[in-house]
PDB file of C-alpha atoms in Angstrom:
ATOM      1  CA  MET A  94      62.221  72.055  80.762  1.00  0.00           C
ATOM      2  CA  LYS A  95      60.025  72.936  83.990  1.00  0.00           C
ATOM      3  CA  LEU A  96      57.675  70.502  86.034  1.00  0.00           C
ATOM      4  CA  GLU A  97      54.142  70.397  85.320  1.00  0.00           C
ATOM      5  CA  ASN A  98      52.230  71.324  88.498  1.00  0.00           C
ATOM      6  CA  PRO A  99      49.084  69.591  88.341  1.00  0.00           C
ATOM      7  CA  LYS A 100      47.290  72.323  90.648  1.00  0.00           C
ATOM      8  CA  SER A 101      48.397  75.024  88.274  1.00  0.00           C
ATOM      9  CA  LYS A 102      47.200  72.953  85.383  1.00  0.00           C
ATOM     10  CA  PHE A 103      43.350  72.983  86.659  1.00  0.00           C
ATOM     11  CA  LYS A 104      44.167  76.168  88.157  1.00  0.00           C
ATOM     12  CA  ASP A 105      44.349  77.531  84.439  1.00  0.00           C
ATOM     13  CA  LEU A 106      41.629  75.538  83.369  1.00  0.00           C
ATOM     14  CA  ILE A 107      39.242  77.736  85.623  1.00  0.00           C
ATOM     15  CA  PRO A 108      38.802  81.083  83.796  1.00  0.00           C
ATOM     16  CA  ALA A 109      38.128  78.883  80.659  1.00  0.00           C
ATOM     17  CA  VAL A 110      35.059  77.474  82.779  1.00  0.00           C
ATOM     18  CA  LEU A 111      33.744  80.320  84.180  1.00  0.00           C
ATOM     19  CA  TYR A 112      33.936  82.194  80.414  1.00  0.00           C
ATOM     20  CA  VAL A 113      31.670  79.358  79.228  1.00  0.00           C
ATOM     21  CA  VAL A 114      29.304  78.981  81.603  1.00  0.00           C
ATOM     22  CA  LEU A 115      28.699  82.725  82.327  1.00  0.00           C
ATOM     23  CA  THR A 116      28.705  83.485  78.844  1.00  0.00           C
ATOM     24  CA  ALA A 117      26.202  80.628  77.922  1.00  0.00           C
ATOM     25  CA  PHE A 118      23.916  82.178  80.807  1.00  0.00           C
ATOM     26  CA  SER A 119      24.190  85.797  79.149  1.00  0.00           C
ATOM     27  CA  THR A 120      23.496  84.355  75.824  1.00  0.00           C
ATOM     28  CA  VAL A 121      20.225  83.106  77.042  1.00  0.00           C
ATOM     29  CA  LEU A 122      19.309  86.002  78.573  1.00  0.00           C
ATOM     30  CA  MET A 123      19.947  88.209  75.624  1.00  0.00           C
ATOM     31  CA  ARG A 124      18.184  86.279  73.449  1.00  0.00           C
ATOM     32  CA  TYR A 125      15.299  87.126  75.557  1.00  0.00           C
ATOM     33  CA  LEU A 126      15.887  90.552  75.878  1.00  0.00           C
ATOM     34  CA  SER A 127      16.442  90.707  72.313  1.00  0.00           C
ATOM     35  CA  LEU A 128      12.842  90.063  71.895  1.00  0.00           C
ATOM     36  CA  ARG A 129      12.036  92.919  74.063  1.00  0.00           C
ATOM     37  CA  PHE A 130      14.264  95.855  73.284  1.00  0.00           C
ATOM     38  CA  LYS A 131      15.754  97.242  70.583  1.00  0.00           C
ATOM     39  CA  THR A 132      19.693  96.477  69.348  1.00  0.00           C
ATOM     40  CA  ALA A 133      21.254  99.837  70.238  1.00  0.00           C
ATOM     41  CA  GLU A 134      18.646 100.358  73.412  1.00  0.00           C
ATOM     42  CA  ILE A 135      19.759  97.048  74.855  1.00  0.00           C
ATOM     43  CA  ASN A 136      23.963  97.502  74.051  1.00  0.00           C
ATOM     44  CA  ALA A 137      23.693 101.268  75.681  1.00  0.00           C
ATOM     45  CA  TRP A 138      22.259  99.816  79.123  1.00  0.00           C
ATOM     46  CA  ARG A 139      24.202  96.603  79.455  1.00  0.00           C
ATOM     47  CA  PHE A 140      27.285  98.401  78.750  1.00  0.00           C
ATOM     48  CA  LEU A 141      26.248 100.686  80.906  1.00  0.00           C
ATOM     49  CA  TRP A 142      26.209  98.532  84.133  1.00  0.00           C
ATOM     50  CA  GLY A 143      29.241  96.790  82.533  1.00  0.00           C
ATOM     51  CA  PHE A 144      31.172  99.992  83.129  1.00  0.00           C
ATOM     52  CA  ILE A 145      29.615 100.105  86.681  1.00  0.00           C
ATOM     53  CA  GLY A 146      30.657  96.547  87.360  1.00  0.00           C
ATOM     54  CA  LEU A 147      34.430  96.466  85.715  1.00  0.00           C
ATOM     55  CA  PHE A 148      34.687 100.282  87.632  1.00  0.00           C
ATOM     56  CA  ILE A 149      33.797  98.676  90.975  1.00  0.00           C
ATOM     57  CA  ILE A 150      36.037  95.746  90.583  1.00  0.00           C
ATOM     58  CA  LEU A 151      39.135  98.105  89.473  1.00  0.00           C
ATOM     59  CA  LEU A 152      38.773  99.957  92.835  1.00  0.00           C
ATOM     60  CA  ILE A 153      37.949  96.496  95.035  1.00  0.00           C
ATOM     61  CA  ARG A 154      41.733  95.466  93.909  1.00  0.00           C
ATOM     62  CA  LYS A 155      42.895  98.862  94.417  1.00  0.00           C
ATOM     63  CA  LYS A 156      44.001  99.803  90.927  1.00  0.00           C
ATOM     64  CA  GLY A 157      42.261 102.782  91.010  1.00  0.00           C
ATOM     65  CA  SER A 158      46.257 104.228  90.263  1.00  0.00           C
ATOM     66  CA  GLU A 159      46.685 102.418  86.609  1.00  0.00           C
ATOM     67  CA  LEU A 160      43.580 104.786  85.115  1.00  0.00           C
ATOM     68  CA  ILE A 161      45.473 107.686  85.592  1.00  0.00           C
ATOM     69  CA  THR A 162      48.398 105.705  84.162  1.00  0.00           C
ATOM     70  CA  ALA A 163      46.696 104.732  81.734  1.00  0.00           C
ATOM     71  CA  LEU A 164      44.909 108.151  80.208  1.00  0.00           C
ATOM     72  CA  LYS A 165      48.493 109.246  79.967  1.00  0.00           C
ATOM     73  CA  SER A 166      48.980 106.836  77.105  1.00  0.00           C
ATOM     74  CA  ARG A 167      47.763 108.084  74.139  1.00  0.00           C
ATOM     75  CA  LYS A 168      48.894 104.773  72.573  1.00  0.00           C
ATOM     76  CA  PHE A 169      46.229 102.887  74.704  1.00  0.00           C
ATOM     77  CA  ILE A 170      43.660 105.635  74.547  1.00  0.00           C
ATOM     78  CA  ILE A 171      43.732 105.021  70.812  1.00  0.00           C
ATOM     79  CA  ASN A 172      43.890 100.993  70.849  1.00  0.00           C
ATOM     80  CA  SER A 173      40.984 100.842  73.540  1.00  0.00           C
ATOM     81  CA  LEU A 174      39.286 102.707  71.367  1.00  0.00           C
ATOM     82  CA  MET A 175      39.619 100.864  68.712  1.00  0.00           C
ATOM     83  CA  ILE A 176      38.779  98.229  70.820  1.00  0.00           C
ATOM     84  CA  SER A 177      35.869  99.327  72.191  1.00  0.00           C
ATOM     85  CA  LEU A 178      34.590  99.981  67.471  1.00  0.00           C
ATOM     86  CA  PHE A 179      35.016  96.456  66.871  1.00  0.00           C
ATOM     87  CA  ILE A 180      33.052  95.764  70.222  1.00  0.00           C
ATOM     88  CA  VAL A 181      30.737  98.156  69.101  1.00  0.00           C
ATOM     89  CA  GLY A 182      30.077  96.425  65.459  1.00  0.00           C
ATOM     90  CA  ASN A 183      30.205  93.096  67.006  1.00  0.00           C
ATOM     91  CA  MET A 184      27.727  93.344  69.703  1.00  0.00           C
ATOM     92  CA  TYR A 185      25.338  95.253  67.160  1.00  0.00           C
ATOM     93  CA  PHE A 186      25.618  92.372  64.581  1.00  0.00           C
ATOM     94  CA  TYR A 187      25.419  89.960  66.902  1.00  0.00           C
ATOM     95  CA  ILE A 188      22.312  90.869  68.216  1.00  0.00           C
ATOM     96  CA  LYS A 189      20.518  91.522  65.109  1.00  0.00           C
ATOM     97  CA  GLY A 190      21.286  87.922  63.981  1.00  0.00           C
ATOM     98  CA  MET A 191      20.679  86.836  67.318  1.00  0.00           C
ATOM     99  CA  ALA A 192      16.758  88.169  66.948  1.00  0.00           C
ATOM    100  CA  LEU A 193      16.404  85.944  64.059  1.00  0.00           C
ATOM    101  CA  SER A 194      17.358  82.478  65.433  1.00  0.00           C
ATOM    102  CA  ASP A 195      17.338  81.390  68.604  1.00  0.00           C
ATOM    103  CA  ALA A 196      19.804  81.331  71.561  1.00  0.00           C
ATOM    104  CA  ALA A 197      21.686  77.970  70.806  1.00  0.00           C
ATOM    105  CA  SER A 198      22.118  78.186  67.132  1.00  0.00           C
ATOM    106  CA  SER A 199      23.544  82.092  67.537  1.00  0.00           C
ATOM    107  CA  SER A 200      26.215  80.194  69.708  1.00  0.00           C
ATOM    108  CA  PHE A 201      27.312  78.345  66.889  1.00  0.00           C
ATOM    109  CA  VAL A 202      29.009  81.615  65.513  1.00  0.00           C
ATOM    110  CA  ASN A 203      32.416  80.823  67.312  1.00  0.00           C
ATOM    111  CA  LEU A 204      32.307  77.647  65.379  1.00  0.00           C
ATOM    112  CA  ALA A 205      31.755  79.301  61.861  1.00  0.00           C
ATOM    113  CA  GLY A 206      34.181  81.694  62.341  1.00  0.00           C
ATOM    114  CA  LEU A 207      36.985  79.303  63.603  1.00  0.00           C
ATOM    115  CA  PRO A 208      38.579  78.627  60.870  1.00  0.00           C
ATOM    116  CA  VAL A 209      38.824  82.681  60.153  1.00  0.00           C
ATOM    117  CA  THR A 210      40.475  83.004  63.743  1.00  0.00           C
ATOM    118  CA  ILE A 211      42.956  80.765  63.167  1.00  0.00           C
ATOM    119  CA  LEU A 212      44.176  82.596  59.950  1.00  0.00           C
ATOM    120  CA  MET A 213      43.906  85.716  61.331  1.00  0.00           C
ATOM    121  CA  ALA A 214      45.956  84.725  64.453  1.00  0.00           C
ATOM    122  CA  ALA A 215      48.789  82.799  62.593  1.00  0.00           C
ATOM    123  CA  LEU A 216      49.132  85.697  60.196  1.00  0.00           C
ATOM    124  CA  ALA A 217      49.614  87.737  63.000  1.00  0.00           C
ATOM    125  CA  PHE A 218      51.331  86.293  65.929  1.00  0.00           C
ATOM    126  CA  VAL A 219      54.412  83.894  66.011  1.00  0.00           C
ATOM    127  CA  ASP A 220      53.581  81.971  69.072  1.00  0.00           C
ATOM    128  CA  GLU A 221      49.829  81.220  67.779  1.00  0.00           C
ATOM    129  CA  ARG A 222      51.644  79.563  64.531  1.00  0.00           C
ATOM    130  CA  LYS A 223      53.897  77.282  66.961  1.00  0.00           C
ATOM    131  CA  ILE A 224      50.549  76.721  68.714  1.00  0.00           C
ATOM    132  CA  LEU A 225      49.382  74.937  65.276  1.00  0.00           C
ATOM    133  CA  ARG A 226      52.394  72.293  65.197  1.00  0.00           C
ATOM    134  CA  SER A 227      50.862  70.220  67.412  1.00  0.00           C
ATOM    135  CA  TYR A 228      49.124  67.295  66.557  1.00  0.00           C
ATOM    136  CA  ILE A 229      47.464  67.374  70.275  1.00  0.00           C
ATOM    137  CA  LEU A 230      46.050  70.385  69.125  1.00  0.00           C
ATOM    138  CA  TRP A 231      44.435  69.261  66.335  1.00  0.00           C
ATOM    139  CA  ILE A 232      42.846  65.877  67.893  1.00  0.00           C
ATOM    140  CA  GLY A 233      41.469  68.463  70.265  1.00  0.00           C
ATOM    141  CA  ILE A 234      39.943  70.223  66.979  1.00  0.00           C
ATOM    142  CA  MET A 235      38.539  67.448  65.354  1.00  0.00           C
ATOM    143  CA  LEU A 236      36.945  66.155  68.306  1.00  0.00           C
ATOM    144  CA  ILE A 237      34.927  69.620  68.540  1.00  0.00           C
ATOM    145  CA  LEU A 238      33.919  69.608  65.049  1.00  0.00           C
ATOM    146  CA  THR A 239      32.701  66.141  65.406  1.00  0.00           C
ATOM    147  CA  GLY A 240      30.778  66.841  68.337  1.00  0.00           C
ATOM    148  CA  THR A 241      29.709  69.871  67.196  1.00  0.00           C
ATOM    149  CA  TYR A 242      28.331  67.976  63.921  1.00  0.00           C
ATOM    150  CA  ILE A 243      26.559  65.515  65.836  1.00  0.00           C
ATOM    151  CA  PHE A 244      25.361  68.164  68.034  1.00  0.00           C
ATOM    152  CA  ILE A 245      23.981  70.457  64.956  1.00  0.00           C
ATOM    153  CA  ILE A 246      22.295  67.461  63.024  1.00  0.00           C
ATOM    154  CA  SER A 247      20.443  66.232  66.492  1.00  0.00           C
ATOM    155  CA  SER A 248      18.478  68.607  66.382  1.00  0.00           C
ATOM    156  CA  GLY A 249      16.258  67.961  63.701  1.00  0.00           C
ATOM    157  CA  THR A 250      15.400  71.151  61.124  1.00  0.00           C
ATOM    158  CA  HIS A 251      15.309  73.612  64.405  1.00  0.00           C
ATOM    159  CA  ILE A 252      18.503  75.565  64.123  1.00  0.00           C
ATOM    160  CA  THR A 253      18.203  75.311  60.061  1.00  0.00           C
ATOM    161  CA  ARG A 254      15.071  76.902  60.431  1.00  0.00           C
ATOM    162  CA  HIS A 255      16.307  79.384  62.596  1.00  0.00           C
ATOM    163  CA  PHE A 256      19.102  80.125  60.388  1.00  0.00           C
ATOM    164  CA  TYR A 257      17.839  82.730  58.181  1.00  0.00           C
ATOM    165  CA  LEU A 258      19.810  84.166  55.458  1.00  0.00           C
ATOM    166  CA  LYS A 259      20.201  87.271  56.822  1.00  0.00           C
ATOM    167  CA  ALA A 260      21.056  86.198  60.103  1.00  0.00           C
ATOM    168  CA  TRP A 261      23.681  84.345  58.883  1.00  0.00           C
ATOM    169  CA  ILE A 262      24.751  87.893  56.921  1.00  0.00           C
ATOM    170  CA  TYR A 263      25.155  89.790  60.299  1.00  0.00           C
ATOM    171  CA  PHE A 264      26.898  86.486  61.487  1.00  0.00           C
ATOM    172  CA  GLY A 265      29.492  86.458  58.567  1.00  0.00           C
ATOM    173  CA  ILE A 266      30.203  90.064  59.185  1.00  0.00           C
ATOM    174  CA  VAL A 267      30.372  89.693  63.314  1.00  0.00           C
ATOM    175  CA  ILE A 268      33.175  86.359  62.621  1.00  0.00           C
ATOM    176  CA  ILE A 269      34.950  89.318  60.576  1.00  0.00           C
ATOM    177  CA  ILE A 270      34.708  91.822  63.402  1.00  0.00           C
ATOM    178  CA  ARG A 271      35.831  89.568  66.198  1.00  0.00           C
ATOM    179  CA  GLY A 272      39.035  88.531  64.626  1.00  0.00           C
ATOM    180  CA  PHE A 273      40.543  91.894  64.749  1.00  0.00           C
ATOM    181  CA  GLN A 274      38.812  92.061  68.005  1.00  0.00           C
ATOM    182  CA  ASN A 275      41.262  89.692  69.102  1.00  0.00           C
ATOM    183  CA  ILE A 276      44.463  91.110  67.717  1.00  0.00           C
ATOM    184  CA  SER A 277      43.721  94.162  68.971  1.00  0.00           C
ATOM    185  CA  VAL A 278      43.512  92.716  72.628  1.00  0.00           C
ATOM    186  CA  LYS A 279      46.454  91.180  72.607  1.00  0.00           C
ATOM    187  CA  ASN A 280      48.291  93.718  71.095  1.00  0.00           C
ATOM    188  CA  SER A 281      47.014  95.699  74.195  1.00  0.00           C
ATOM    189  CA  SER A 282      49.576  97.000  76.595  1.00  0.00           C
ATOM    190  CA  SER A 283      50.967  94.554  78.984  1.00  0.00           C
ATOM    191  CA  ASN A 284      51.907  97.694  81.464  1.00  0.00           C
ATOM    192  CA  VAL A 285      47.922  97.862  82.354  1.00  0.00           C
ATOM    193  CA  SER A 286      45.899  95.499  83.782  1.00  0.00           C
ATOM    194  CA  VAL A 287      43.032  93.486  81.883  1.00  0.00           C
ATOM    195  CA  ASN A 288      40.534  95.292  84.182  1.00  0.00           C
ATOM    196  CA  THR A 289      41.885  98.759  83.386  1.00  0.00           C
ATOM    197  CA  THR A 290      41.695  97.795  79.617  1.00  0.00           C
ATOM    198  CA  GLY A 291      38.416  96.679  80.006  1.00  0.00           C
ATOM    199  CA  VAL A 292      36.838  99.658  81.583  1.00  0.00           C
ATOM    200  CA  PHE A 293      38.195 101.943  79.047  1.00  0.00           C
ATOM    201  CA  THR A 294      37.145  99.747  76.351  1.00  0.00           C
ATOM    202  CA  VAL A 295      33.276  99.453  77.743  1.00  0.00           C
ATOM    203  CA  LEU A 296      33.419 103.052  78.386  1.00  0.00           C
ATOM    204  CA  TRP A 297      33.432 104.066  74.858  1.00  0.00           C
ATOM    205  CA  ALA A 298      31.383 101.622  73.931  1.00  0.00           C
ATOM    206  CA  CYS A 299      28.699 102.692  76.048  1.00  0.00           C
ATOM    207  CA  ILE A 300      29.079 106.187  74.767  1.00  0.00           C
ATOM    208  CA  ILE A 301      29.020 105.122  71.152  1.00  0.00           C
ATOM    209  CA  PHE A 302      25.827 102.945  71.641  1.00  0.00           C
ATOM    210  CA  PHE A 303      23.877 105.849  73.281  1.00  0.00           C
ATOM    211  CA  LEU A 304      25.081 107.855  70.498  1.00  0.00           C
ATOM    212  CA  ILE A 305      23.821 105.317  67.796  1.00  0.00           C
ATOM    213  CA  SER A 306      20.415 105.135  69.752  1.00  0.00           C
ATOM    214  CA  TRP A 307      19.889 108.442  69.916  1.00  0.00           C
ATOM    215  CA  LEU A 308      20.731 109.351  66.250  1.00  0.00           C
ATOM    216  CA  SER A 309      18.451 105.862  65.123  1.00  0.00           C
ATOM    217  CA  LYS A 310      15.849 107.384  67.144  1.00  0.00           C
ATOM    218  CA  GLU A 311      14.895 104.135  68.877  1.00  0.00           C
ATOM    219  CA  GLY A 312      15.311 106.082  72.210  1.00  0.00           C
ATOM    220  CA  ALA A 313      16.955 104.364  75.325  1.00  0.00           C
ATOM    221  CA  GLY A 314      14.386 105.359  77.932  1.00  0.00           C
ATOM    222  CA  LEU A 315      13.221 102.266  79.880  1.00  0.00           C
ATOM    223  CA  SER A 316       9.736 103.939  81.302  1.00  0.00           C
ATOM    224  CA  SER A 317       7.620 102.133  78.726  1.00  0.00           C
ATOM    225  CA  HIS A 318       9.580  98.311  79.670  1.00  0.00           C
ATOM    226  CA  CYS A 319       8.309  96.160  83.131  1.00  0.00           C
ATOM    227  CA  ILE A 320      10.720  96.577  85.993  1.00  0.00           C
ATOM    228  CA  GLU A 321      11.382  92.705  85.481  1.00  0.00           C
ATOM    229  CA  ASP A 322      12.666  93.608  82.287  1.00  0.00           C
ATOM    230  CA  ILE A 323      14.789  96.103  83.152  1.00  0.00           C
ATOM    231  CA  SER A 324      16.255  93.953  86.072  1.00  0.00           C
ATOM    232  CA  LEU A 325      17.305  91.316  83.434  1.00  0.00           C
ATOM    233  CA  LEU A 326      18.773  94.368  81.069  1.00  0.00           C
ATOM    234  CA  PHE A 327      20.991  95.577  84.016  1.00  0.00           C
ATOM    235  CA  PHE A 328      22.145  91.631  85.286  1.00  0.00           C
ATOM    236  CA  SER A 329      22.875  90.746  81.787  1.00  0.00           C
ATOM    237  CA  GLY A 330      25.072  93.738  81.192  1.00  0.00           C
ATOM    238  CA  LEU A 331      26.953  93.349  84.668  1.00  0.00           C
ATOM    239  CA  LEU A 332      27.062  89.506  84.192  1.00  0.00           C
ATOM    240  CA  GLY A 333      27.642  89.633  80.371  1.00  0.00           C
ATOM    241  CA  LEU A 334      30.588  92.467  80.221  1.00  0.00           C
ATOM    242  CA  ILE A 335      32.309  91.505  83.288  1.00  0.00           C
ATOM    243  CA  THR A 336      32.960  88.181  81.478  1.00  0.00           C
ATOM    244  CA  GLY A 337      33.183  88.804  78.181  1.00  0.00           C
ATOM    245  CA  VAL A 338      35.525  91.596  78.603  1.00  0.00           C
ATOM    246  CA  GLY A 339      36.866  90.810  82.070  1.00  0.00           C
ATOM    247  CA  ILE A 340      37.523  87.094  81.836  1.00  0.00           C
ATOM    248  CA  GLY A 341      37.518  87.111  77.881  1.00  0.00           C
ATOM    249  CA  PHE A 342      40.215  89.622  77.378  1.00  0.00           C
ATOM    250  CA  PHE A 343      42.237  87.505  80.521  1.00  0.00           C
ATOM    251  CA  ILE A 344      42.412  84.548  77.941  1.00  0.00           C
ATOM    252  CA  ILE A 345      43.363  86.187  74.802  1.00  0.00           C
ATOM    253  CA  LYS A 346      46.175  87.820  76.737  1.00  0.00           C
ATOM    254  CA  PHE A 347      47.633  85.044  78.638  1.00  0.00           C
ATOM    255  CA  ASN A 348      46.445  81.933  76.605  1.00  0.00           C
ATOM    256  CA  GLY A 349      46.193  83.305  72.887  1.00  0.00           C
ATOM    257  CA  ILE A 350      43.289  83.958  70.252  1.00  0.00           C
ATOM    258  CA  ILE A 351      43.013  80.099  69.183  1.00  0.00           C
ATOM    259  CA  VAL A 352      42.721  78.603  72.575  1.00  0.00           C
ATOM    260  CA  PHE A 353      39.685  81.571  73.304  1.00  0.00           C
ATOM    261  CA  ASN A 354      38.281  80.514  70.371  1.00  0.00           C
ATOM    262  CA  ILE A 355      38.528  77.033  71.256  1.00  0.00           C
ATOM    263  CA  VAL A 356      36.823  77.424  74.781  1.00  0.00           C
ATOM    264  CA  SER A 357      33.916  79.723  73.164  1.00  0.00           C
ATOM    265  CA  ILE A 358      33.017  76.602  71.020  1.00  0.00           C
ATOM    266  CA  THR A 359      31.761  74.954  74.430  1.00  0.00           C
ATOM    267  CA  THR A 360      29.460  77.611  74.659  1.00  0.00           C
ATOM    268  CA  PRO A 361      26.490  76.373  72.447  1.00  0.00           C
ATOM    269  CA  VAL A 362      26.653  73.182  74.843  1.00  0.00           C
ATOM    270  CA  VAL A 363      25.783  74.771  77.617  1.00  0.00           C
ATOM    271  CA  THR A 364      23.929  77.459  76.238  1.00  0.00           C
ATOM    272  CA  ALA A 365      21.412  74.491  74.992  1.00  0.00           C
ATOM    273  CA  VAL A 366      21.702  73.029  78.740  1.00  0.00           C
ATOM    274  CA  PHE A 367      20.664  76.359  80.043  1.00  0.00           C
ATOM    275  CA  GLY A 368      17.865  76.090  77.071  1.00  0.00           C
ATOM    276  CA  TYR A 369      16.494  72.857  78.308  1.00  0.00           C
ATOM    277  CA  ILE A 370      16.598  73.420  82.263  1.00  0.00           C
ATOM    278  CA  PHE A 371      15.548  77.203  81.865  1.00  0.00           C
ATOM    279  CA  LEU A 372      13.243  77.242  78.357  1.00  0.00           C
ATOM    280  CA  ASN A 373      11.924  73.676  78.205  1.00  0.00           C
ATOM    281  CA  GLU A 374      13.915  72.794  74.760  1.00  0.00           C
ATOM    282  CA  ASN A 375      14.836  69.748  73.482  1.00  0.00           C
ATOM    283  CA  PHE A 376      18.194  68.055  74.744  1.00  0.00           C
ATOM    284  CA  ASN A 377      18.096  64.487  73.346  1.00  0.00           C
ATOM    285  CA  THR A 378      20.480  61.763  73.908  1.00  0.00           C
ATOM    286  CA  LEU A 379      22.787  62.483  70.840  1.00  0.00           C
ATOM    287  CA  ARG A 380      23.213  65.907  72.164  1.00  0.00           C
ATOM    288  CA  TRP A 381      24.046  65.028  75.193  1.00  0.00           C
ATOM    289  CA  ILE A 382      26.911  62.760  73.565  1.00  0.00           C
ATOM    290  CA  SER A 383      27.835  65.342  70.991  1.00  0.00           C
ATOM    291  CA  ALA A 384      28.196  67.787  74.166  1.00  0.00           C
ATOM    292  CA  GLY A 385      30.185  65.454  76.021  1.00  0.00           C
ATOM    293  CA  ILE A 386      32.657  64.939  72.702  1.00  0.00           C
ATOM    294  CA  ILE A 387      33.080  68.535  72.375  1.00  0.00           C
ATOM    295  CA  LEU A 388      33.937  69.094  75.910  1.00  0.00           C
ATOM    296  CA  ILE A 389      36.748  66.577  75.881  1.00  0.00           C
ATOM    297  CA  GLY A 390      38.132  67.821  72.890  1.00  0.00           C
ATOM    298  CA  SER A 391      37.974  71.563  74.184  1.00  0.00           C
ATOM    299  CA  TYR A 392      39.744  69.725  77.520  1.00  0.00           C
ATOM    300  CA  ILE A 393      42.642  68.481  75.070  1.00  0.00           C
ATOM    301  CA  ALA A 394      43.390  71.457  73.218  1.00  0.00           C
ATOM    302  CA  ILE A 395      43.014  73.652  76.571  1.00  0.00           C
ATOM    303  CA  TYR A 396      45.069  71.288  78.412  1.00  0.00           C
ATOM    304  CA  HIS A 397      47.662  70.860  75.556  1.00  0.00           C
ATOM    305  CA  ARG A 398      48.193  74.684  75.725  1.00  0.00           C
ATOM    306  CA  THR A 399      48.809  75.284  79.337  1.00  0.00           C
ATOM    307  CA  LYS A 400      51.326  72.072  78.666  1.00  0.00           C
ATOM    308  CA  LEU A 401      52.944  74.182  76.597  1.00  0.00           C
ATOM    309  CA  ASN A 402      53.346  77.610  78.779  1.00  0.00           C
ATOM    310  CA  THR A 403      54.911  75.338  81.724  1.00  0.00           C
ATOM    311  CA  SER A 404      57.443  73.521  79.668  1.00  0.00           C
ATOM    312  CA  ASN A 405      58.479  77.097  77.820  1.00  0.00           C
TER     313      ASN A 405
END
């Protein structure tokens, strides 16, 4: 058994914290953009700029040779294309649902999908089943669920008013797609870096979204939009894709699907805080308390996973 290094413990938490904060901020941006751009239009341009950002990161890290190696692997090409199809479906229906709700409310899709994700991950992977045997993990999960329930009811009628039936039909589709997407990411080749997987996945998704935009006659032109909205769209693509594909894939591959979804559950809290800061949304005392409970529960669950890693 290896001794646990406190510095390593906090180092393992850095990707989780970055993912939560950046995803929350990206969610607020996407909510704003969903009211100003068409769904396929948003995704086509976001994924184009996300691809550019990931490609530049890959070149800076001097991993360009991996691109050539990856292209020679038929298994990698098929797997990255499959992941991109899941991402396309995920993002298309998520933004459709988001347009019918609000930023904080739509973030709770991760919570609603947690039981489905845990079941799919446990059926697919032995190491995920081992994680579920720990009572410490379940203590963390119960704290998260309790805090989230308080968080929802503390909003009064605000959230229920925005959760329309049609939005939840879209979100239900998203939950199923994300389960298969996470399994595909974890199954991706260990010989290829997360960034390389992300570059190809985002490239295929970008091409698909431009085709959808063209076939649906939604158009992908930006001439009818102001420069401020266009700038936010490009920034959203860079931020969202580098966070979701880069950091998100990293957490799935090295910490597991269940831990990734536990991390994702914390996102609504930070999203609501950003909504309070930037959009002047309500954030009362009870919501602050519930936010603290969710963060504590998430820390217990994630810390438990990193402790398992260091003891193996």
